[in-house]
Tab-separated table of C-alpha atoms in Angstrom:
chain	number	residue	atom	x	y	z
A	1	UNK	CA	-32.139	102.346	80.669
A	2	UNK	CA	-28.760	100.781	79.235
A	3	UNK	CA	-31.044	96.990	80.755
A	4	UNK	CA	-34.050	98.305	78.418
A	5	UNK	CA	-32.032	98.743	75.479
A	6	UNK	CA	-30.559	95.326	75.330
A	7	UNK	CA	-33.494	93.449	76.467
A	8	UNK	CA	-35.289	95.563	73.769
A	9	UNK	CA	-32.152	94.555	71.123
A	10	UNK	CA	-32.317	90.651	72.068
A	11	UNK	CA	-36.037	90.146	71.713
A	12	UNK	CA	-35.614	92.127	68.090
A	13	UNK	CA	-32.836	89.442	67.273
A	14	UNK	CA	-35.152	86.701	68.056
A	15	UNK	CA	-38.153	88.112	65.906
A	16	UNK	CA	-35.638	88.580	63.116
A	17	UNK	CA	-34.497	85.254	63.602
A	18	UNK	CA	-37.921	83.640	64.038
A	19	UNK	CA	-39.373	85.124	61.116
A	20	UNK	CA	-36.941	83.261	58.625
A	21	UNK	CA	-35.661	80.255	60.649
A	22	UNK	CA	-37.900	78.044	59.756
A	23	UNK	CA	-36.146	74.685	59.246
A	24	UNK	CA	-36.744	72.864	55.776
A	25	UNK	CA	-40.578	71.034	56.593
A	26	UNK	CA	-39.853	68.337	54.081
A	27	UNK	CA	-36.708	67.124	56.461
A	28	UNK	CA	-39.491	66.471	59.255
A	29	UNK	CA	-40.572	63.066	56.125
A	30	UNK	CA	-36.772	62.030	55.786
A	31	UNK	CA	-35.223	58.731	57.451
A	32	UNK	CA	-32.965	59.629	60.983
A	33	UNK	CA	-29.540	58.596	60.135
A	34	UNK	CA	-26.951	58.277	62.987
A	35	UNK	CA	-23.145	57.029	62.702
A	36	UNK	CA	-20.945	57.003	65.834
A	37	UNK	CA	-17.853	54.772	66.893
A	38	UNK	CA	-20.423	52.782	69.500
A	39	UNK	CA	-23.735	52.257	70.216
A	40	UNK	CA	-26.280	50.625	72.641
A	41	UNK	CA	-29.597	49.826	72.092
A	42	UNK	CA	-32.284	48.761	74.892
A	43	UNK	CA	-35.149	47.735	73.095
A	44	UNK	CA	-38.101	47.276	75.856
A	45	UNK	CA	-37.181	51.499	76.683
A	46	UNK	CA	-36.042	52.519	73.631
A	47	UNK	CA	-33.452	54.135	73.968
A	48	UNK	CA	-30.479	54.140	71.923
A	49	UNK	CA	-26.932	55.761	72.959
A	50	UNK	CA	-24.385	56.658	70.668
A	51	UNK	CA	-20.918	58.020	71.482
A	52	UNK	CA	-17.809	59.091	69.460
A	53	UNK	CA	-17.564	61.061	67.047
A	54	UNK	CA	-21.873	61.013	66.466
A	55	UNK	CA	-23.145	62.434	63.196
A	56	UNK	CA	-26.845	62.447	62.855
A	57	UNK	CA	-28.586	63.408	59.786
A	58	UNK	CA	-31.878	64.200	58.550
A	59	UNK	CA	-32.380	65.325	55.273
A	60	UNK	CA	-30.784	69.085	55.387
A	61	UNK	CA	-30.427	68.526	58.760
A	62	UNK	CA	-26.832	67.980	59.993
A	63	UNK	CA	-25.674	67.412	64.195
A	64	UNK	CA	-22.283	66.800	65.206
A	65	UNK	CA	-21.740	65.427	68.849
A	66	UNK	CA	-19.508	63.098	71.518
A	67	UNK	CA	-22.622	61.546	72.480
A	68	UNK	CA	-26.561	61.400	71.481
A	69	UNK	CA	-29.079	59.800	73.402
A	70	UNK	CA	-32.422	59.562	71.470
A	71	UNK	CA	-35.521	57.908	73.153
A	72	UNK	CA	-38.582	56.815	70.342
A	73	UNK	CA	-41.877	56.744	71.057
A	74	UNK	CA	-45.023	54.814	69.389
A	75	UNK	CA	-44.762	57.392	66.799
A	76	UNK	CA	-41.082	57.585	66.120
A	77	UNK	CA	-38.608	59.801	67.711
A	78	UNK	CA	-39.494	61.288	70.320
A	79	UNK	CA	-36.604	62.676	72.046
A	80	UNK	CA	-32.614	63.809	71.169
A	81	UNK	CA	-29.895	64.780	74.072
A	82	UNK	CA	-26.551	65.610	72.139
A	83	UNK	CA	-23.516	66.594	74.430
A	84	UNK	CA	-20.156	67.617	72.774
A	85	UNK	CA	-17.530	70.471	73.064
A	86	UNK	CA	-19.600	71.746	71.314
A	87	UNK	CA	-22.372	69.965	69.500
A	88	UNK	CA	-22.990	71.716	66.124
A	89	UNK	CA	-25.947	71.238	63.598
A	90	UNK	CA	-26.834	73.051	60.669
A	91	UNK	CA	-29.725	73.105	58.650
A	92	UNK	CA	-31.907	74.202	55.484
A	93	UNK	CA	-34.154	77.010	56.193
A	94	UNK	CA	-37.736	76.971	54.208
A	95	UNK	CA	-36.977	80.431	52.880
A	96	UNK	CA	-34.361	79.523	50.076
A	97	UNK	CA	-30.879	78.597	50.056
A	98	UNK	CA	-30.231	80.446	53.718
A	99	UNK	CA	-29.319	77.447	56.648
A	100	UNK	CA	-29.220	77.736	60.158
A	101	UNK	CA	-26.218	76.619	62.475
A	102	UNK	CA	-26.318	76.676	66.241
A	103	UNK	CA	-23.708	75.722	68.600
A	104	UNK	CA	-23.853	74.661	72.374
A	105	UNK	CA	-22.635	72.171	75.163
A	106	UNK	CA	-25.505	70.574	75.156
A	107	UNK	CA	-28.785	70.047	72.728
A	108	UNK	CA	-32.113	68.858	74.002
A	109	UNK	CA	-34.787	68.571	71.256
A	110	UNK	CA	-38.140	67.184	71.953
A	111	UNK	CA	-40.104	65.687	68.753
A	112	UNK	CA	-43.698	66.083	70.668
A	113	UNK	CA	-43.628	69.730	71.606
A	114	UNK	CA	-40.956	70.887	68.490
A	115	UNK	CA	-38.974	72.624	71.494
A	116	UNK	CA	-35.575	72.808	70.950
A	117	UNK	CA	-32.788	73.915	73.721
A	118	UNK	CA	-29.329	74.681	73.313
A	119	UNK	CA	-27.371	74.907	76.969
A	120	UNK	CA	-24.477	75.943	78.017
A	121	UNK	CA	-22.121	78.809	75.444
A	122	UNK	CA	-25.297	78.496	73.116
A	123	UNK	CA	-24.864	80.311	69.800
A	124	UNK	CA	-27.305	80.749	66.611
A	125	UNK	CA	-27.086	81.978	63.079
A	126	UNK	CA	-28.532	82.780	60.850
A	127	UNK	CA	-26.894	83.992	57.852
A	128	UNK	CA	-24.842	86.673	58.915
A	129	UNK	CA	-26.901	87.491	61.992
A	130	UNK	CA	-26.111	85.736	65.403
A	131	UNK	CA	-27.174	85.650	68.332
A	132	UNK	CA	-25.413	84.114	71.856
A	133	UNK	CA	-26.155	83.469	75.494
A	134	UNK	CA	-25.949	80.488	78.242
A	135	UNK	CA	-29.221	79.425	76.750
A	136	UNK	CA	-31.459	79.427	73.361
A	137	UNK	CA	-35.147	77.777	73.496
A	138	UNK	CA	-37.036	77.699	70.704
A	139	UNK	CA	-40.223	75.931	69.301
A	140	UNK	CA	-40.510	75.276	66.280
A	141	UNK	CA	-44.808	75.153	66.072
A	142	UNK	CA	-45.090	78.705	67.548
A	143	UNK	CA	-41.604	80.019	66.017
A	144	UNK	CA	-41.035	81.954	69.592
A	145	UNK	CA	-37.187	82.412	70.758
A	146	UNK	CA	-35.832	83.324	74.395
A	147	UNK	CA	-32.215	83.644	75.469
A	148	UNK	CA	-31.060	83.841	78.509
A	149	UNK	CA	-27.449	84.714	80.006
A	150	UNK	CA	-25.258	84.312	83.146
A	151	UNK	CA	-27.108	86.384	85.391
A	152	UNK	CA	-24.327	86.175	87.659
A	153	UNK	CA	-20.868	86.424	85.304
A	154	UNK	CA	-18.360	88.519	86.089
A	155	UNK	CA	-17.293	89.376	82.766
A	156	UNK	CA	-19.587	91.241	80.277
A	157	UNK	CA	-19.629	87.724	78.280
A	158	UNK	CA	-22.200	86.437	80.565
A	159	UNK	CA	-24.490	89.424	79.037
A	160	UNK	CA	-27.369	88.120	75.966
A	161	UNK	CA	-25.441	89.438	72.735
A	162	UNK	CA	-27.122	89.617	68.947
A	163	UNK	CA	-25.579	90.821	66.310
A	164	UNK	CA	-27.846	92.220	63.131
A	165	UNK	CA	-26.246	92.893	60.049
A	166	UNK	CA	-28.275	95.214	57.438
A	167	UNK	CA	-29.280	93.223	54.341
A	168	UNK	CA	-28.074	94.285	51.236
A	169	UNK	CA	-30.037	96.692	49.658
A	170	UNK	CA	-31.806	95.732	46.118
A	171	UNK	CA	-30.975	98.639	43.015
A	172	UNK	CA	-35.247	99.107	43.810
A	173	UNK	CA	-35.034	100.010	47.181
A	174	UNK	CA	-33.277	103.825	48.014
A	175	UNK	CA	-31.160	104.751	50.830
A	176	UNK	CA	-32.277	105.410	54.094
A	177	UNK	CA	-32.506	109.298	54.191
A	178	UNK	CA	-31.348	110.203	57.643
């Protein structure tokens, strides 16, 4: 039962989170802008690496990394692999002055499919709602979230954990009567 309950808590996390998470659309028409100490560049793959202290910025969006890898495509980018201890990014949600930050190892963000991965001590907010596992997937064209733990930890850290705070209550709306 105690299993049901917190499978049943995580997935309401996610649809909280997915409902609202929606990164700003109008970033998706801004320039990529990386900085980082090095870079290389191989043209005929394309594939450009850059390590140190990486900051890559689009519009809203805002990543913080050791390293980024990001592989273009015919259309532009196509793919992003950040590593860091731990790669951060925030960004501009479409529903008004509320951002998203996440927090991981390890990023992996495909630009076909909109899927974006955070491995390894992932962590998401939202506001003040949060949720934190091994792993967060989500895509961005369906809006679907799935986190995943340590199936095997020995401490209860390894466990999916989401954290909901109650929004604050408009003078319109009346208490909750119990």
């Amino acid at each position: 039962m105690n299993k049901l309950n917190t499978r049943l808590y995580a997935v309401l996390c996610a649809a909280l989170l997915a409902t609202s998470a929606h990164a700003e659309k109008a970033d998706r028409d801004k320039p990529v802008n990386l900085e980082a100490d090095t870079v290389t560049l191989d043209d005929i793959k394309k594939i450009s690496v850059y390590q140190g202290n990486v900051v890559l910025s689009q519009g809203t969006l805002m990543l913080r990394a050791d390293r980024v890898q990001v592989t273009q495509n015919a259309d532009g980018l196509d793919k992003v692999s950040a590593i860091g201890r731990p790669v951060a990014f925030r960004q501009k949600t479409d529903s008004g002055d509320e951002f998203i930050e996440g927090f991981a190892n390890r990023i992996e963000y495909d630009g076909v499919t909109s899927q974006l991965e955070l491995i390894g001590q992932a962590r998401l907010r939202r506001g003040s709602d949060e949720l934190h596992g091994a792993q967060i997937s989500y895509n961005a064209n369906t809006g679907f979230y799935k986190v995943v733990g340590q199936p095997n930890a020995q401490t209860p850290s390894g466990r999916v954990r989401a954290v909901i705070r109650p929004k604050p209550r408009t003078s319109e709306q009346p208490a909750a009567k119990p």
